[in-house]
Amino acid sequence: MSCDAVTLEIIRGAARAAQAEMEALLERTAMSAFIREKKDFYTALFDAEGTMVVGSDLPIFGDIVGPIARKFPLETMRPGDLYWYNDCYGSQGAVSHTNDQVFLAPAFLDGVRVGFVMGWAHFSDVGGLRAGSLSPDATDHFQEGIIIPPVRLMRDGETNDALLEVFWRNGRFPTQSRGDTRALMAAVRLGERRLEEIAQRFGADTLADAFAQLLARTEAVVRAKLREAFPIGTTRFTDAIDSDGQGNGPFHLRLALTRMEDDRFLLDTSATDDQAPGPVNFLMHPDVPGMALGLYFLQGEPGQVLNAGAPRALDEVRRRQGSLLAPRAPAPLGLRGITMMRLLAALHGLVAVARGGEAPAAHSAYVVLALRGMHEGKPFLMSDGVGVGYGARPFADGTDAVYFVAQENYPAEFMEHSYPVRLHRYALHMDSGGAGRFRGGCGVVREYEILAEQAVLAIRLDTVKNPPWGVAGGMSGGAGAAVVNPGTPEERHLPSLSDGTVLRRGDILRLSTGGGGGWGHPHDRPAEAVLADVRGGFVSAEAARRDYGVAIADGALDEAATARLRAQRPPAGAFHRGTYADALD
């Protein structure tokens, strides 16, 4: 039976509701802060063959079911089964660092497989070289925690508890891992029931046709958007990350998107630099670029869902083995988020080049710090992910203080209650948003006072030497920094990608994160909007005068002085402190 248009929308809504219910359960029952507070987790629904049909707004999904199916053929699966892995190389990049655990269950109706449901969450510690498992000091993948190949954790509803005990024994915080594991398993079991209920209501054939239509619809929309954006021929873009934390870099990502005469699309990343000795390598699954472009092109398209139809719109993705985007095992991968975020910006850069600047400016890479030590006789691990500024768009300012997708910054009250720190300051990073007709989003400033007798700090911060580029004459975003005891004789600036810094009770750590690039000439921003930015703490009066040509005195607009400044309008090139044009080879 085919699925009509009305039923299709009901099934789409039911699938999204099931996904949201899974996420709510996981958020409310997990023990670790990175899941419960940061919300670093994702869920998705798949069709009977393992193709993702309804997913979160997350552009780093690969083929989730494939690694399981290669070891456990689909026809051998039974109701009550549950599968698990975090093996990056074994999954060919479906999961891209070992902290991320993937749990997957098939759903059945009257013995017939109708789909799969997935829960994916970042576990705070899975063993490895340092507490938190992610360290710039890692030199191979084995130093980044226990590796779980695709395994069957449950058969006919019976759990392999011995396997879980091995996993928990390899982490530094086993009680927390136990709670997170149970929460993730419960969320997947809930999704399994909900998918089976949908199949029971509409029938397996109608559900299968609905899923096929959702996939085809997404592919058609993304392919049409690609045709609108890219001319026939090859569009190129280059971006870079600063370093690998071990004295190497910068590392360049070189993308070439070719539209053929027959409207086939080929993305070639093979000119990207070689893999890094440090852990910034990103094992990019070939589906990732299509997912990322799909996320961009589906904005403003009501009723669309991000699914595997998006990567199908790219007919071929080429990677070069041994490169930063296709590293050879056992190259370390733990801090791949830096490279992943540059890749997402570079894909926007391709669109910017193809459309003459009608695309977002670049964003900073979200920042992560790890503070580890002992306090009151107990070990602690504070993994704090801190938001950054996103790039301005051709129609609006960039977003301020965004971590990643729907994830959140830790509230100050939670941090002070849970960890031996006191927050002295939590504010927007003034002047970090790139100046432009539309301003780039601002980053964040956090100041932590250390209350433990001693703690060891790791910092993951990028886009310092290669700031997020602006578009159409907009300025690049400002850089971040990590400073210990600022404004005192003991002040010291930390390397932006580093581990092993020892902090002691009373030390102050100031962490500033970067902003997004601006869009359009800064002198085209209305003076009243610049004044509002100054009053709101986004822009300083000095930067308003220097970058925007807007004079502000005593909190008010000096119209005469502003007119004189703007009469001396600099050419757009004067603002290219790293624009998309400068990023080209």
XYZ file of C-alpha atoms in Angstrom:
585
model
C 0.000 0.000 0.000
C 1.376 3.430 -0.932
C 1.371 6.268 1.573
C -0.769 9.298 0.689
C 0.317 12.859 1.413
C -1.717 13.259 4.603
C -0.561 9.967 6.078
C 3.012 10.859 5.158
C 2.872 14.016 7.265
C 1.325 12.131 10.175
C 4.082 9.516 10.049
C 6.749 12.196 9.751
C 5.355 13.955 12.804
C 5.056 10.711 14.747
C 8.656 9.801 13.962
C 9.910 13.204 15.103
C 7.811 12.885 18.249
C 9.336 9.488 18.983
C 12.776 10.938 18.474
C 12.028 13.843 20.820
C 10.662 11.479 23.461
C 13.831 9.390 23.306
C 15.942 12.496 23.790
C 13.834 13.709 26.709
C 14.199 10.361 28.480
C 17.948 10.320 27.934
C 18.369 13.891 29.151
C 16.353 13.274 32.313
C 17.956 9.983 33.344
C 21.651 10.281 32.379
C 24.161 10.920 35.161
C 27.007 12.762 33.424
C 26.891 16.503 32.924
C 27.933 16.241 29.289
C 24.724 14.379 28.532
C 22.326 15.798 31.104
C 23.394 19.460 31.041
C 25.387 19.858 27.826
C 22.941 17.656 25.889
C 25.663 16.037 23.813
C 23.453 13.257 22.484
C 21.455 12.434 19.369
C 18.760 10.046 18.275
C 17.581 8.889 14.871
C 15.162 6.512 13.145
C 16.074 4.289 10.189
C 14.185 2.241 7.650
C 14.247 -1.561 7.546
C 17.472 -1.602 5.512
C 19.275 0.736 7.893
C 19.008 4.029 6.001
C 18.544 7.052 8.263
C 15.097 8.553 7.677
C 14.590 10.979 10.559
C 17.619 12.483 12.279
C 18.623 15.367 14.476
C 20.037 18.548 12.981
C 23.483 17.029 13.163
C 25.710 17.084 10.083
C 28.285 14.494 11.200
C 26.243 11.325 10.772
C 27.686 8.545 8.673
C 26.288 5.092 7.927
C 25.282 4.080 11.457
C 23.748 0.666 10.722
C 26.370 -0.481 8.209
C 29.077 -1.367 10.771
C 26.591 -3.568 12.630
C 25.181 -5.177 9.468
C 28.650 -6.144 8.221
C 29.137 -8.295 11.308
C 25.535 -9.238 12.112
C 23.517 -9.717 8.897
C 20.141 -8.006 9.017
C 18.245 -11.249 8.407
C 19.725 -12.747 11.588
C 18.399 -9.999 13.853
C 15.536 -10.671 16.240
C 13.190 -8.664 18.486
C 14.942 -7.706 21.722
C 18.363 -7.310 20.098
C 20.540 -4.326 20.956
C 23.848 -3.469 19.265
C 26.694 -1.214 20.357
C 29.981 0.292 19.156
C 32.302 3.275 19.431
C 34.979 2.014 17.023
C 35.915 4.923 14.755
C 38.111 3.091 12.279
C 35.984 -0.051 12.437
C 32.882 1.991 11.549
C 34.696 3.959 8.799
C 33.882 7.214 10.542
C 30.229 6.559 11.384
C 31.400 7.526 14.862
C 34.461 9.754 14.919
C 35.870 9.701 18.459
C 35.712 7.020 21.111
C 33.758 8.964 23.731
C 30.674 8.737 21.497
C 28.743 5.510 22.144
C 26.249 4.265 19.550
C 23.403 1.987 20.651
C 21.131 0.563 17.957
C 18.028 -1.660 18.072
C 15.880 -3.174 15.299
C 12.102 -2.769 15.491
C 9.701 -5.487 14.356
C 6.019 -5.912 13.536
C 4.718 -9.482 13.565
C 8.248 -10.784 13.104
C 9.015 -8.480 10.154
C 11.759 -5.901 10.599
C 10.333 -2.397 10.009
C 13.261 -0.188 10.998
C 15.942 0.715 13.517
C 16.323 3.285 16.263
C 19.595 4.770 17.474
C 20.807 6.553 20.566
C 24.214 8.224 20.507
C 25.779 9.995 23.485
C 29.150 11.390 24.533
C 30.440 9.594 27.644
C 32.669 11.822 29.763
C 35.424 9.261 30.328
C 36.141 5.946 28.603
C 39.712 5.493 29.813
C 42.780 6.486 27.852
C 45.750 8.742 28.454
C 44.016 11.426 30.557
C 40.792 11.762 32.501
C 38.157 12.714 29.951
C 39.882 10.535 27.315
C 40.494 13.534 25.021
C 43.938 15.098 25.233
C 46.089 17.099 22.826
C 48.967 14.897 23.982
C 47.544 11.721 22.421
C 49.711 10.246 19.683
C 47.568 7.282 18.673
C 43.949 6.168 18.821
C 44.604 3.621 21.571
C 45.418 6.428 24.017
C 41.870 7.796 23.658
C 39.956 5.156 25.573
C 38.524 1.677 25.266
C 37.434 0.736 21.743
C 34.189 -1.221 21.359
C 33.854 -2.917 17.965
C 30.321 -3.630 16.715
C 28.890 -6.078 19.262
C 25.494 -7.488 20.155
C 24.826 -6.302 23.683
C 21.382 -7.889 23.995
C 19.875 -10.985 22.398
C 16.155 -11.661 22.775
C 16.063 -9.065 25.543
C 18.912 -10.634 27.571
C 21.862 -8.332 28.304
C 25.508 -9.380 28.109
C 26.355 -7.900 31.509
C 29.927 -9.154 31.384
C 30.598 -6.977 28.345
C 29.282 -3.918 30.156
C 31.441 -4.713 33.189
C 34.545 -4.666 30.987
C 33.542 -1.262 29.619
C 32.800 0.239 33.020
C 36.039 -1.144 34.482
C 38.037 0.808 31.877
C 36.643 4.198 32.868
C 37.679 6.400 35.762
C 34.100 7.141 36.802
C 32.309 3.771 36.568
C 29.207 4.780 38.509
C 28.590 7.639 36.109
C 29.185 5.384 33.098
C 26.763 2.824 34.480
C 24.050 5.446 34.767
C 24.680 6.845 31.294
C 24.671 3.361 29.771
C 21.344 2.477 31.352
C 19.851 5.808 30.265
C 20.981 5.316 26.677
C 19.679 1.752 26.596
C 16.327 2.877 27.980
C 16.037 5.640 25.391
C 16.677 3.198 22.558
C 14.157 0.715 23.954
C 11.588 3.504 24.143
C 12.252 4.444 20.514
C 11.908 0.816 19.497
C 8.444 0.644 21.091
C 7.346 3.901 19.482
C 8.485 2.814 16.012
C 6.657 -0.487 16.425
C 3.522 1.415 17.475
C 3.716 3.552 14.320
C 4.097 0.404 12.225
C 1.152 -1.211 14.016
C -1.034 1.830 13.359
C -0.272 2.259 9.654
C 1.084 -1.109 8.561
C 4.588 -2.118 7.574
C 4.112 -1.428 3.858
C 2.724 2.067 4.376
C 5.530 2.869 6.815
C 8.147 1.650 4.357
C 6.656 3.772 1.575
C 6.507 6.813 3.857
C 10.173 6.405 4.730
C 11.078 6.022 1.052
C 9.164 9.211 0.221
C 10.895 11.172 3.001
C 14.282 10.090 1.696
C 13.390 10.913 -1.916
C 11.946 14.286 -0.933
C 15.058 15.322 0.962
C 17.322 14.212 -1.884
C 15.237 16.104 -4.456
C 15.238 19.332 -2.438
C 18.977 19.248 -1.700
C 19.850 18.357 -5.300
C 17.677 21.228 -6.572
C 19.368 23.621 -4.136
C 22.777 22.443 -5.292
C 21.802 23.176 -8.892
C 20.660 26.647 -7.892
C 23.848 27.382 -5.972
C 26.624 25.894 -8.109
C 27.355 26.591 -11.765
C 28.602 23.910 -14.097
C 32.314 23.494 -13.488
C 34.452 23.334 -10.343
C 34.177 25.581 -7.294
C 37.116 25.538 -4.865
C 37.651 26.621 -1.298
C 40.457 26.286 1.244
C 40.316 26.723 4.994
C 42.741 25.870 7.790
C 43.019 24.829 11.420
C 45.780 26.335 13.528
C 47.686 23.317 14.830
C 47.510 19.807 16.244
C 48.729 20.791 19.725
C 52.084 19.095 19.147
C 53.908 21.825 17.262
C 52.571 21.041 13.800
C 50.362 23.101 11.522
C 48.535 24.898 10.169
C 46.647 22.157 8.340
C 44.650 23.059 5.246
C 41.354 21.602 4.104
C 41.018 21.927 0.337
C 37.616 21.284 -1.186
C 36.590 21.159 -4.833
C 32.924 20.735 -5.762
C 32.283 19.933 -9.420
C 28.914 20.108 -11.117
C 28.918 17.995 -14.251
C 27.084 18.779 -17.464
C 24.562 16.073 -16.558
C 24.011 17.672 -13.084
C 25.987 15.074 -11.203
C 27.915 16.467 -8.220
C 31.411 15.427 -7.147
C 33.130 16.663 -3.969
C 36.886 16.115 -3.958
C 38.825 16.588 -0.686
C 41.978 14.767 -1.803
C 44.123 17.930 -1.871
C 43.687 18.321 1.896
C 46.928 18.219 3.910
C 48.327 14.991 5.291
C 47.079 13.619 8.594
C 48.379 15.221 11.764
C 50.578 13.582 14.410
C 48.249 15.115 17.029
C 44.571 14.243 17.624
C 42.895 16.748 15.271
C 42.370 14.199 12.489
C 38.752 13.877 11.388
C 37.795 10.475 10.007
C 35.165 11.923 7.696
C 32.540 9.446 6.561
C 31.633 10.113 2.898
C 28.065 10.960 3.971
C 29.163 13.881 6.157
C 29.539 16.613 3.476
C 26.094 15.823 2.074
C 24.582 15.910 5.546
C 26.198 19.273 6.220
C 25.072 20.787 2.920
C 21.632 19.298 3.513
C 21.427 20.999 6.896
C 22.217 24.318 5.214
C 19.914 23.940 2.224
C 16.930 22.603 4.195
C 16.740 25.752 6.315
C 13.472 27.476 5.646
C 11.977 24.388 4.041
C 8.941 23.480 6.195
C 8.142 19.821 6.498
C 11.594 18.639 5.493
C 13.736 16.411 7.670
C 17.467 15.853 7.607
C 18.105 12.282 6.556
C 20.231 10.110 4.290
C 18.584 11.671 1.256
C 20.907 14.659 1.680
C 24.193 12.792 1.097
C 22.584 10.998 -1.845
C 22.457 14.393 -3.565
C 26.254 14.236 -3.837
C 27.014 11.557 -6.402
C 30.600 11.031 -5.236
C 32.827 12.138 -2.365
C 36.556 11.585 -2.776
C 38.975 11.343 0.133
C 42.704 10.668 0.105
C 43.887 8.015 2.513
C 46.477 9.445 4.863
C 44.990 12.939 4.766
C 43.533 14.988 7.614
C 40.033 13.904 6.512
C 40.907 10.237 5.923
C 43.655 9.372 8.406
C 45.166 5.922 8.601
C 44.843 3.979 11.851
C 45.947 4.397 14.538
C 46.163 8.172 14.069
C 44.583 9.928 17.072
C 41.105 11.404 16.573
C 39.969 12.713 19.939
C 39.945 16.443 19.141
C 38.449 15.976 15.680
C 35.810 18.588 16.555
C 38.224 21.351 15.559
C 38.639 19.980 12.052
C 34.973 19.038 11.780
C 33.915 22.625 12.506
C 36.398 23.991 9.953
C 35.012 21.556 7.412
C 31.468 22.808 8.012
C 32.661 26.387 7.556
C 34.570 25.445 4.401
C 31.410 23.937 2.904
C 29.711 27.298 3.508
C 32.757 28.834 1.847
C 32.081 26.800 -1.285
C 28.551 28.184 -1.344
C 29.865 31.722 -0.768
C 32.216 31.462 -3.736
C 29.571 29.932 -5.993
C 26.885 32.474 -5.058
C 29.033 35.583 -4.983
C 28.894 35.934 -1.213
C 25.274 34.915 -0.654
C 26.140 32.546 2.182
C 27.008 32.685 5.883
C 30.417 33.797 7.098
C 32.575 31.354 9.051
C 32.076 30.392 12.681
C 34.581 29.612 15.408
C 35.114 26.051 16.611
C 33.420 25.392 19.933
C 35.832 25.315 22.858
C 36.353 22.529 25.387
C 38.376 22.564 28.581
C 39.025 19.682 30.954
C 39.911 20.318 34.590
C 40.918 17.218 36.549
C 42.107 16.601 40.053
C 41.171 15.628 43.607
C 38.866 17.560 45.896
C 37.797 16.544 49.374
C 39.261 13.106 48.823
C 37.417 12.388 45.599
C 38.529 12.623 41.958
C 36.722 15.101 39.745
C 36.554 15.809 36.040
C 35.025 19.043 34.799
C 34.614 18.956 31.022
C 33.232 22.343 30.091
C 32.196 22.991 26.507
C 31.887 26.710 25.859
C 29.961 28.442 23.093
C 31.382 30.627 20.324
C 30.089 33.112 17.779
C 28.587 31.995 14.484
C 28.962 33.769 11.172
C 26.717 36.567 9.984
C 24.283 35.797 7.200
C 23.286 37.844 4.132
C 20.106 38.837 5.960
C 20.909 38.774 9.703
C 23.578 38.947 12.381
C 25.337 35.791 13.478
C 24.222 33.923 16.572
C 26.010 34.634 19.840
C 27.367 32.085 22.333
C 26.410 28.882 20.496
C 28.055 25.599 21.487
C 26.960 23.227 18.704
C 23.520 22.609 17.247
C 21.126 22.257 20.197
C 23.758 21.778 22.907
C 24.033 24.219 25.774
C 26.587 26.060 27.912
C 26.693 24.938 31.539
C 24.792 27.284 33.872
C 26.997 28.987 36.470
C 24.903 27.632 39.342
C 25.329 24.057 38.138
C 29.101 24.383 37.775
C 29.632 25.869 41.211
C 27.435 23.215 42.804
C 29.086 20.308 40.997
C 32.790 21.190 40.744
C 35.471 22.917 42.854
C 35.307 26.180 40.913
C 33.728 29.574 41.410
C 32.688 31.593 38.365
C 33.705 35.221 38.657
C 32.444 36.181 35.221
C 30.240 34.747 32.499
C 29.593 37.224 29.706
C 29.729 37.882 25.999
C 33.194 38.361 24.532
C 32.964 41.974 23.404
C 34.299 42.766 19.916
C 34.731 39.086 19.016
C 31.995 39.243 16.372
C 33.348 40.237 12.975
C 32.248 43.714 11.880
C 29.972 43.935 8.860
C 26.647 45.099 7.484
C 25.512 42.150 9.558
C 27.650 41.519 12.619
C 29.202 38.148 13.390
C 28.075 36.443 16.572
C 30.083 37.007 19.738
C 31.869 34.383 21.768
C 31.899 33.950 25.530
C 34.131 34.944 28.447
C 34.278 32.705 31.520
C 36.493 33.312 34.548
C 36.975 30.356 36.891
C 38.526 30.497 40.337
C 40.097 27.162 41.251
C 38.944 25.870 44.647
C 40.752 22.511 44.576
C 44.239 22.358 46.038
C 45.571 21.382 42.630
C 44.111 20.605 39.205
C 45.456 19.796 35.735
C 44.015 21.719 32.792
C 43.604 20.837 29.118
C 42.453 23.454 26.585
C 40.993 22.905 23.112
C 40.796 26.225 21.293
C 41.208 26.964 17.580
C 40.638 29.794 15.045
C 43.296 31.939 16.730
C 45.881 32.145 13.951
C 43.280 31.477 11.239
C 40.213 33.421 12.413
C 36.726 32.812 10.979
C 36.552 34.656 7.675
C 34.004 37.294 6.764
C 32.016 37.502 3.543
C 31.294 40.331 1.091
C 33.688 42.725 2.798
C 32.865 41.706 6.354
C 35.663 41.365 8.879
C 36.788 38.088 10.355
C 35.722 37.065 13.818
C 37.907 37.764 16.823
C 40.095 35.097 18.387
C 39.811 33.442 21.759
C 42.444 32.980 24.450
C 43.174 31.195 27.721
C 44.922 33.269 30.392
C 45.854 32.320 33.937
C 45.733 35.032 36.612
C 45.053 37.908 34.195
C 46.188 41.364 35.243
C 48.582 40.091 37.915
C 52.367 39.571 38.004
C 51.636 35.839 37.614
C 49.723 36.310 34.351
C 50.486 33.691 31.720
C 48.932 32.926 28.357
C 48.369 29.248 27.637
C 48.824 27.559 24.268
C 45.431 27.319 22.611
C 45.697 23.544 22.250
C 47.487 22.154 25.284
C 47.382 19.802 28.265
C 49.227 19.442 31.560
C 48.875 23.001 32.878
C 48.870 22.788 36.686
C 46.534 25.176 38.492
C 46.378 25.683 42.242
C 43.835 26.908 44.714
C 43.092 30.593 44.149
C 44.280 30.689 40.537
C 41.985 32.429 38.060
C 41.501 31.043 34.562
C 40.023 33.430 32.020
C 38.730 31.636 28.926
C 37.623 33.755 25.965
C 36.110 32.146 22.893
C 36.111 33.408 19.330
C 33.373 35.025 17.301
C 31.919 34.592 13.827
C 32.817 36.470 10.689
C 30.871 39.519 9.529
C 28.869 39.892 6.327
C 29.021 43.005 4.137
C 30.912 46.275 4.491
C 30.843 47.471 8.138
C 30.037 51.046 7.092
C 26.761 49.768 5.659
C 25.517 48.796 9.107
C 23.015 51.398 10.310
C 24.580 53.654 12.916
C 21.617 53.024 15.235
C 22.308 49.278 15.103
C 25.951 49.898 16.027
C 24.826 52.081 18.928
C 22.543 49.270 20.110
C 25.493 46.853 19.890
C 27.587 49.161 22.073
C 24.824 49.549 24.633
C 24.271 45.780 24.631
C 27.918 44.927 25.257
C 28.561 43.355 21.858
C 30.821 46.101 20.489
C 33.078 48.600 22.252
C 32.884 52.308 21.470
C 36.465 52.097 20.193
C 35.601 49.285 17.755
C 32.454 51.131 16.690
C 34.623 54.046 15.598
C 37.486 52.012 14.142
C 35.539 49.288 12.309
C 32.097 50.754 11.684
C 32.886 54.445 11.321
C 30.389 55.264 14.064
C 31.264 57.832 16.743
C 29.647 57.369 20.140
C 30.109 59.840 22.980
C 28.599 59.517 26.453
C 26.481 56.607 25.303
C 24.865 58.560 22.453
C 25.403 58.729 18.707
C 27.529 61.640 17.477
C 25.922 62.069 14.073
C 28.309 64.752 12.792
C 31.427 62.795 13.680
C 29.887 59.636 12.246
C 29.184 61.408 8.951
C 32.821 62.534 8.756
C 34.121 59.068 9.508
C 31.883 57.387 6.977
C 32.762 59.937 4.321
C 36.229 58.364 4.443
C 34.778 54.926 3.698
C 37.646 52.454 3.284
C 37.482 49.994 0.394
C 36.070 46.602 1.268
C 39.525 45.077 0.943
C 40.636 47.002 4.021
C 38.355 44.779 6.075
C 39.565 41.454 4.669
C 41.278 40.264 7.829
C 40.624 36.737 6.600
C 37.623 36.817 4.270
C 36.406 33.956 2.141
C 38.241 35.441 -0.852
C 41.531 35.290 1.081
C 40.938 31.625 1.867
C 41.194 30.603 -1.780
C 44.371 29.025 -3.109
